[in-house]
Amino acid sequence: MSQQAAQVETLFLHEHGEEFRVAAHRDGERLFHGILELKETDAGPRPRRLRVKDGTSEELRSPDQFVDLARRAARIRISEQTTPRARERIREMLDAYQIEAKVVRTCRLCASDGRYSPITSETAIETDDETICPECARQQLDRELAFKGSISGDARDRLEELLLEVQDLDRVTNLLSGQLDPDLTKFDEISATVDEVDPVRVDSLDLHPGMQDHLESRFETLLPVQSLAVEHGATEGRDQLVVSATATGKTLIGEMAGIDRVLNNKGTMLFLVPLVALANQKYEQFQDRYGDMVDVSLRVGASRIADEGGRFDPEADVIVGTYEGIDHALRTGKDLGTVGTVVIDEVHTLGEDERGHRLDGLISRLKYYCESGGAPDSGDTQWIYLSATVGNPGQLADQLRATLIEFEERPVPIERHVTFADGREKIETEKKLVKRAFDNKSSKGYRGQTIIFTNSRRRCHQISRKLEYSSAPYHAGLDNRKRQRVERQFADQDLAAVVTTAALAAGVDFPASQVIFDSLAMGIEWLTVQEFSQMLGRAGRPDYHDKGTVYMLVEPDCSYHNSMEMTEDEVAFKLLKGEMEPVITRYDEGAAVEETLANVTVAGKQAKRLNDRMVGEVPTKHALGKLLEYEFIDGLSPTPLGRAVTRHFLAPDESFQLLDGIRKGQHPYEIVADMELRDEH
């Protein structure tokens, strides 16, 4: 005991009923602890005995040993939580031995366990009307997290960082229930940036009088990215890859080039987008803007052509189409007329696993069509590729053989927020956020409106029904009339929110001030950094809002399908901290076979040349071997089976499953059900 006493730096005393807890510390570590009993004497309080604890057992020590311990300790500290009466007794006892002690603020939880943890205004964590040390606060936070389920390291680190920053455990744990404390939910702010570009005056453009007059009636000068594109030949027929944030005016670059060439008899303009909803909106916009100058048609896919009221006219001046719609025309030998300009919006789709290879093949097949007589006599077809999110713009521009026009200005700042909630709490949180946004107007006089992204059509309707303010679901399952009504109501500020799946991420034009991620998945796939960036970029428009706001509602330990390896809280911080992925088109065997078959169908003996100039590396020799093995081709011509497979965009395994079902005499519904079950597994 005397040897221990000589080594003690701090002897700590804390009230324990009618007794006192005693803990001896050195270098922040507890050497031992026990219980000190006092007795009343004529001379005042004196030690009766010291019970030193060792695990579950106790060892009695004499009063003199406590006094010796106290005299040898470098300092003695009394917990501030000790009552005035108890503090007076212990001081009186120590004074009798001429031993000094100081009252300090300590963690009650540590003191109750016989540990000395002094706290200061910089380290104290508030909770339940008391203050505790950071370590005890972390332990309590861990218990809350365990109750909520497992939570990722990044999410835990974020909460611990907030705990030390705001020093209030209750405020931090409230985040786990979807609370909207803006000081805590705010993760960061993406600042508005301005690139210095000399604006090009519209009256200085040398366009066809029809297009020139149209532009002059709308603008005095072009926006910066438009000015850059014009300076680098956009209106002179040069191919360009334009990479710039949402709402910076990329679309007009394609319109200027394409409509001008149409009016100057330099061929049809194709404006291609990935989704039907986006094609419908672009078609309506082009009709409104240019319908008095040019004929506009719509081509959105083989299964939908008959449903579009006869709007597809291959001889139209402007054809707005989906990738699939135009590709189907090529695969089935349809005449697209003389193509003067091709604008491909959302070209970063090249990097998507499911659709990337199809866009890659479409570009190659469409270039072949143009080179084989589908280009204007007066010159080559002009290609303009548009995207808001490309991680490797220089490389992609080289692969597409286009001039890179890159503009990094963000017109308005975007605040990014994170809070935690389960599925039920998410809807309650969304109610509050939608209401808060819609109840406020920007300095430009516009109410705040919200886009809520979720992972299924069913969830779109579920959320929309429960929002208190006017809202509507918006997804590819709605017919064109309903989608147009939603677009019109949102534009007129009659809706506080739209709830959507991936359709809006691709650029449908809703001037929202706020984006809420109800889910970080689309279907059963987690978002990529590129998709996330594209979607959050819909928040905040320079002509409407002072800033954009993004909320991620994250459910800890949540995934939406057993094939998803990560949980939503892990994905959240990966997206927030991640760098933009490069756009790379990758080919597995199925994709290589599908695109090579389409190229054989369109170009016959030239198929290898089409494969060689695609963005991704296609193993042509292996793919041709598989096509022969599958009897999809005969020589370098498609068989009837091959034509049917490519006409319907079937992967090889899908075609074999269909054939197997047909040969077994299965009902079509059974075949479809079997294919759906296969996809689930």
mmCIF file of N, CA and C in Angstrom, residues 339-410:
data_model
loop_
_atom_site.group_PDB
_atom_site.id
_atom_site.type_symbol
_atom_site.label_atom_id
_atom_site.label_comp_id
_atom_site.label_asym_id
_atom_site.label_seq_id
_atom_site.Cartn_x
_atom_site.Cartn_y
_atom_site.Cartn_z
ATOM 1 N N VAL A 339 -29.342 12.945 -91.692
ATOM 2 C CA VAL A 339 -29.090 13.437 -90.334
ATOM 3 C C VAL A 339 -27.964 14.461 -90.362
ATOM 4 N N GLY A 340 -28.282 15.687 -89.998
ATOM 5 C CA GLY A 340 -27.276 16.743 -89.994
ATOM 6 C C GLY A 340 -26.635 16.962 -88.640
ATOM 7 N N THR A 341 -27.419 16.783 -87.572
ATOM 8 C CA THR A 341 -26.918 17.029 -86.216
ATOM 9 C C THR A 341 -27.451 15.951 -85.280
ATOM 10 N N VAL A 342 -26.580 15.428 -84.436
ATOM 11 C CA VAL A 342 -26.984 14.493 -83.385
ATOM 12 C C VAL A 342 -26.573 15.090 -82.048
ATOM 13 N N VAL A 343 -27.562 15.305 -81.187
ATOM 14 C CA VAL A 343 -27.293 15.768 -79.824
ATOM 15 C C VAL A 343 -27.623 14.615 -78.885
ATOM 16 N N ILE A 344 -26.650 14.180 -78.110
ATOM 17 C CA ILE A 344 -26.877 13.087 -77.153
ATOM 18 C C ILE A 344 -26.781 13.655 -75.748
ATOM 19 N N ASP A 345 -27.925 13.753 -75.106
ATOM 20 C CA ASP A 345 -27.982 14.264 -73.740
ATOM 21 C C ASP A 345 -27.697 13.129 -72.753
ATOM 22 N N GLU A 346 -27.159 13.492 -71.583
ATOM 23 C CA GLU A 346 -26.840 12.520 -70.519
ATOM 24 C C GLU A 346 -25.866 11.460 -71.036
ATOM 25 N N VAL A 347 -24.815 11.906 -71.727
ATOM 26 C CA VAL A 347 -23.901 10.954 -72.354
ATOM 27 C C VAL A 347 -23.108 10.155 -71.321
ATOM 28 N N HIS A 348 -23.096 10.598 -70.058
ATOM 29 C CA HIS A 348 -22.436 9.803 -69.013
ATOM 30 C C HIS A 348 -23.114 8.450 -68.814
ATOM 31 N N THR A 349 -24.301 8.262 -69.420
ATOM 32 C CA THR A 349 -24.959 6.956 -69.398
ATOM 33 C C THR A 349 -24.028 5.876 -69.952
ATOM 34 N N LEU A 350 -23.046 6.260 -70.734
ATOM 35 C CA LEU A 350 -22.055 5.307 -71.245
ATOM 36 C C LEU A 350 -21.390 4.511 -70.127
ATOM 37 N N GLY A 351 -21.344 5.072 -68.933
ATOM 38 C CA GLY A 351 -20.683 4.397 -67.821
ATOM 39 C C GLY A 351 -21.583 3.485 -67.016
ATOM 40 N N GLU A 352 -22.874 3.406 -67.342
ATOM 41 C CA GLU A 352 -23.795 2.578 -66.571
ATOM 42 C C GLU A 352 -23.691 1.117 -66.985
ATOM 43 N N ASP A 353 -23.800 0.237 -66.004
ATOM 44 C CA ASP A 353 -23.632 -1.199 -66.271
ATOM 45 C C ASP A 353 -24.668 -1.726 -67.251
ATOM 46 N N GLU A 354 -25.937 -1.370 -67.053
ATOM 47 C CA GLU A 354 -27.003 -1.950 -67.859
ATOM 48 C C GLU A 354 -27.150 -1.273 -69.224
ATOM 49 N N ARG A 355 -27.052 0.062 -69.244
ATOM 50 C CA ARG A 355 -27.374 0.798 -70.475
ATOM 51 C C ARG A 355 -26.155 1.329 -71.198
ATOM 52 N N GLY A 356 -24.991 1.295 -70.547
ATOM 53 C CA GLY A 356 -23.810 1.907 -71.143
ATOM 54 C C GLY A 356 -23.425 1.305 -72.478
ATOM 55 N N HIS A 357 -23.403 -0.027 -72.554
ATOM 56 C CA HIS A 357 -22.975 -0.662 -73.804
ATOM 57 C C HIS A 357 -23.977 -0.400 -74.925
ATOM 58 N N ARG A 358 -25.263 -0.242 -74.568
ATOM 59 C CA ARG A 358 -26.255 0.018 -75.618
ATOM 60 C C ARG A 358 -26.101 1.413 -76.209
ATOM 61 N N LEU A 359 -25.789 2.406 -75.356
ATOM 62 C CA LEU A 359 -25.538 3.742 -75.893
ATOM 63 C C LEU A 359 -24.262 3.740 -76.721
ATOM 64 N N ASP A 360 -23.243 3.024 -76.259
ATOM 65 C CA ASP A 360 -21.989 2.921 -77.007
ATOM 66 C C ASP A 360 -22.252 2.337 -78.395
ATOM 67 N N GLY A 361 -23.028 1.268 -78.438
ATOM 68 C CA GLY A 361 -23.360 0.652 -79.722
ATOM 69 C C GLY A 361 -24.206 1.560 -80.590
ATOM 70 N N LEU A 362 -25.167 2.238 -79.979
ATOM 71 C CA LEU A 362 -26.019 3.157 -80.740
ATOM 72 C C LEU A 362 -25.183 4.226 -81.430
ATOM 73 N N ILE A 363 -24.246 4.841 -80.700
ATOM 74 C CA ILE A 363 -23.425 5.902 -81.294
ATOM 75 C C ILE A 363 -22.663 5.362 -82.503
ATOM 76 N N SER A 364 -22.080 4.180 -82.342
ATOM 77 C CA SER A 364 -21.312 3.607 -83.449
ATOM 78 C C SER A 364 -22.215 3.276 -84.639
ATOM 79 N N ARG A 365 -23.391 2.702 -84.365
ATOM 80 C CA ARG A 365 -24.313 2.356 -85.457
ATOM 81 C C ARG A 365 -24.861 3.595 -86.140
ATOM 82 N N LEU A 366 -25.138 4.652 -85.365
ATOM 83 C CA LEU A 366 -25.677 5.877 -85.953
ATOM 84 C C LEU A 366 -24.607 6.586 -86.791
ATOM 85 N N LYS A 367 -23.361 6.518 -86.355
ATOM 86 C CA LYS A 367 -22.280 7.092 -87.172
ATOM 87 C C LYS A 367 -22.144 6.326 -88.492
ATOM 88 N N TYR A 368 -22.287 5.016 -88.409
ATOM 89 C CA TYR A 368 -22.222 4.209 -89.630
ATOM 90 C C TYR A 368 -23.365 4.581 -90.575
ATOM 91 N N TYR A 369 -24.571 4.742 -90.028
ATOM 92 C CA TYR A 369 -25.729 5.142 -90.841
ATOM 93 C C TYR A 369 -25.448 6.462 -91.551
ATOM 94 N N CYS A 370 -24.914 7.432 -90.795
ATOM 95 C CA CYS A 370 -24.649 8.753 -91.384
ATOM 96 C C CYS A 370 -23.574 8.670 -92.472
ATOM 97 N N GLU A 371 -22.541 7.864 -92.235
ATOM 98 C CA GLU A 371 -21.449 7.723 -93.203
ATOM 99 C C GLU A 371 -21.894 6.968 -94.460
ATOM 100 N N SER A 372 -22.957 6.174 -94.307
ATOM 101 C CA SER A 372 -23.397 5.327 -95.418
ATOM 102 C C SER A 372 -24.504 5.967 -96.238
ATOM 103 N N GLY A 373 -24.588 7.276 -96.186
ATOM 104 C CA GLY A 373 -25.582 7.974 -96.987
ATOM 105 C C GLY A 373 -26.593 8.744 -96.183
ATOM 106 N N GLY A 374 -26.493 8.652 -94.868
ATOM 107 C CA GLY A 374 -27.450 9.366 -94.031
ATOM 108 C C GLY A 374 -26.963 10.707 -93.558
ATOM 109 N N ALA A 375 -25.876 11.216 -94.140
ATOM 110 C CA ALA A 375 -25.362 12.538 -93.784
ATOM 111 C C ALA A 375 -25.646 13.507 -94.932
ATOM 112 N N PRO A 376 -25.745 14.807 -94.638
ATOM 113 C CA PRO A 376 -26.021 15.789 -95.697
ATOM 114 C C PRO A 376 -24.865 15.873 -96.694
ATOM 115 N N ASP A 377 -25.212 16.153 -97.939
ATOM 116 C CA ASP A 377 -24.188 16.259 -98.978
ATOM 117 C C ASP A 377 -23.204 17.380 -98.689
ATOM 118 N N SER A 378 -23.710 18.396 -97.944
ATOM 119 C CA SER A 378 -22.880 19.584 -97.743
ATOM 120 C C SER A 378 -21.843 19.413 -96.642
ATOM 121 N N GLY A 379 -21.833 18.286 -95.979
ATOM 122 C CA GLY A 379 -20.839 18.119 -94.918
ATOM 123 C C GLY A 379 -21.181 16.969 -94.015
ATOM 124 N N ASP A 380 -20.285 16.672 -93.095
ATOM 125 C CA ASP A 380 -20.489 15.569 -92.165
ATOM 126 C C ASP A 380 -21.525 15.926 -91.104
ATOM 127 N N THR A 381 -22.060 14.908 -90.501
ATOM 128 C CA THR A 381 -22.978 15.097 -89.377
ATOM 129 C C THR A 381 -22.216 15.684 -88.190
ATOM 130 N N GLN A 382 -22.831 16.650 -87.520
ATOM 131 C CA GLN A 382 -22.234 17.234 -86.312
ATOM 132 C C GLN A 382 -22.749 16.476 -85.091
ATOM 133 N N TRP A 383 -21.830 16.179 -84.143
ATOM 134 C CA TRP A 383 -22.173 15.449 -82.924
ATOM 135 C C TRP A 383 -21.905 16.328 -81.710
ATOM 136 N N ILE A 384 -22.934 16.480 -80.869
ATOM 137 C CA ILE A 384 -22.786 17.245 -79.631
ATOM 138 C C ILE A 384 -23.252 16.362 -78.474
ATOM 139 N N TYR A 385 -22.358 16.141 -77.537
ATOM 140 C CA TYR A 385 -22.640 15.284 -76.379
ATOM 141 C C TYR A 385 -22.743 16.163 -75.131
ATOM 142 N N LEU A 386 -23.777 15.950 -74.323
ATOM 143 C CA LEU A 386 -24.021 16.800 -73.154
ATOM 144 C C LEU A 386 -24.022 15.977 -71.867
ATOM 145 N N SER A 387 -23.434 16.534 -70.805
ATOM 146 C CA SER A 387 -23.471 15.864 -69.501
ATOM 147 C C SER A 387 -23.151 16.855 -68.395
ATOM 148 N N ALA A 388 -23.743 16.616 -67.227
ATOM 149 C CA ALA A 388 -23.402 17.418 -66.045
ATOM 150 C C ALA A 388 -22.323 16.753 -65.212
ATOM 151 N N THR A 389 -22.115 15.444 -65.410
ATOM 152 C CA THR A 389 -21.254 14.692 -64.488
ATOM 153 C C THR A 389 -20.379 13.703 -65.249
ATOM 154 N N VAL A 390 -19.122 14.056 -65.413
ATOM 155 C CA VAL A 390 -18.152 13.156 -66.036
ATOM 156 C C VAL A 390 -16.858 13.244 -65.240
ATOM 157 N N GLY A 391 -16.366 12.091 -64.788
ATOM 158 C CA GLY A 391 -15.143 12.089 -63.994
ATOM 159 C C GLY A 391 -13.880 12.169 -64.829
ATOM 160 N N ASN A 392 -13.958 11.795 -66.087
ATOM 161 C CA ASN A 392 -12.787 11.799 -66.985
ATOM 162 C C ASN A 392 -13.115 12.517 -68.288
ATOM 163 N N PRO A 393 -13.467 13.794 -68.236
ATOM 164 C CA PRO A 393 -13.963 14.477 -69.441
ATOM 165 C C PRO A 393 -12.962 14.511 -70.583
ATOM 166 N N GLY A 394 -11.673 14.709 -70.282
ATOM 167 C CA GLY A 394 -10.678 14.769 -71.351
ATOM 168 C C GLY A 394 -10.563 13.451 -72.088
ATOM 169 N N GLN A 395 -10.496 12.355 -71.340
ATOM 170 C CA GLN A 395 -10.397 11.030 -71.943
ATOM 171 C C GLN A 395 -11.640 10.714 -72.774
ATOM 172 N N LEU A 396 -12.819 11.028 -72.226
ATOM 173 C CA LEU A 396 -14.058 10.727 -72.941
ATOM 174 C C LEU A 396 -14.157 11.550 -74.223
ATOM 175 N N ALA A 397 -13.745 12.813 -74.156
ATOM 176 C CA ALA A 397 -13.768 13.655 -75.367
ATOM 177 C C ALA A 397 -12.873 13.061 -76.456
ATOM 178 N N ASP A 398 -11.702 12.563 -76.055
ATOM 179 C CA ASP A 398 -10.801 11.936 -77.033
ATOM 180 C C ASP A 398 -11.451 10.697 -77.650
ATOM 181 N N GLN A 399 -12.103 9.889 -76.797
ATOM 182 C CA GLN A 399 -12.722 8.654 -77.304
ATOM 183 C C GLN A 399 -13.881 8.952 -78.245
ATOM 184 N N LEU A 400 -14.581 10.047 -77.989
ATOM 185 C CA LEU A 400 -15.704 10.425 -78.845
ATOM 186 C C LEU A 400 -15.268 11.280 -80.030
ATOM 187 N N ARG A 401 -13.972 11.614 -80.061
ATOM 188 C CA ARG A 401 -13.404 12.464 -81.118
ATOM 189 C C ARG A 401 -14.129 13.808 -81.174
ATOM 190 N N ALA A 402 -14.232 14.414 -79.991
ATOM 191 C CA ALA A 402 -14.950 15.682 -79.875
ATOM 192 C C ALA A 402 -14.109 16.681 -79.095
ATOM 193 N N THR A 403 -14.351 17.958 -79.321
ATOM 194 C CA THR A 403 -13.699 19.020 -78.553
ATOM 195 C C THR A 403 -14.367 19.127 -77.187
ATOM 196 N N LEU A 404 -13.558 19.180 -76.140
ATOM 197 C CA LEU A 404 -14.112 19.277 -74.787
ATOM 198 C C LEU A 404 -14.445 20.724 -74.450
ATOM 199 N N ILE A 405 -15.690 20.962 -74.046
ATOM 200 C CA ILE A 405 -16.110 22.256 -73.508
ATOM 201 C C ILE A 405 -16.499 21.990 -72.052
ATOM 202 N N GLU A 406 -15.636 22.385 -71.131
ATOM 203 C CA GLU A 406 -15.872 22.104 -69.715
ATOM 204 C C GLU A 406 -16.056 23.415 -68.959
ATOM 205 N N PHE A 407 -17.130 23.501 -68.215
ATOM 206 C CA PHE A 407 -17.447 24.725 -67.482
ATOM 207 C C PHE A 407 -17.897 24.331 -66.084
ATOM 208 N N GLU A 408 -17.165 24.792 -65.069
ATOM 209 C CA GLU A 408 -17.373 24.302 -63.712
ATOM 210 C C GLU A 408 -18.165 25.253 -62.823
ATOM 211 N N GLU A 409 -18.748 26.249 -63.386
ATOM 212 C CA GLU A 409 -19.502 27.187 -62.550
ATOM 213 C C GLU A 409 -20.740 26.517 -61.952
ATOM 214 N N ARG A 410 -20.977 26.788 -60.669
ATOM 215 C CA ARG A 410 -22.230 26.385 -60.030
ATOM 216 C C ARG A 410 -22.998 27.663 -59.729
#
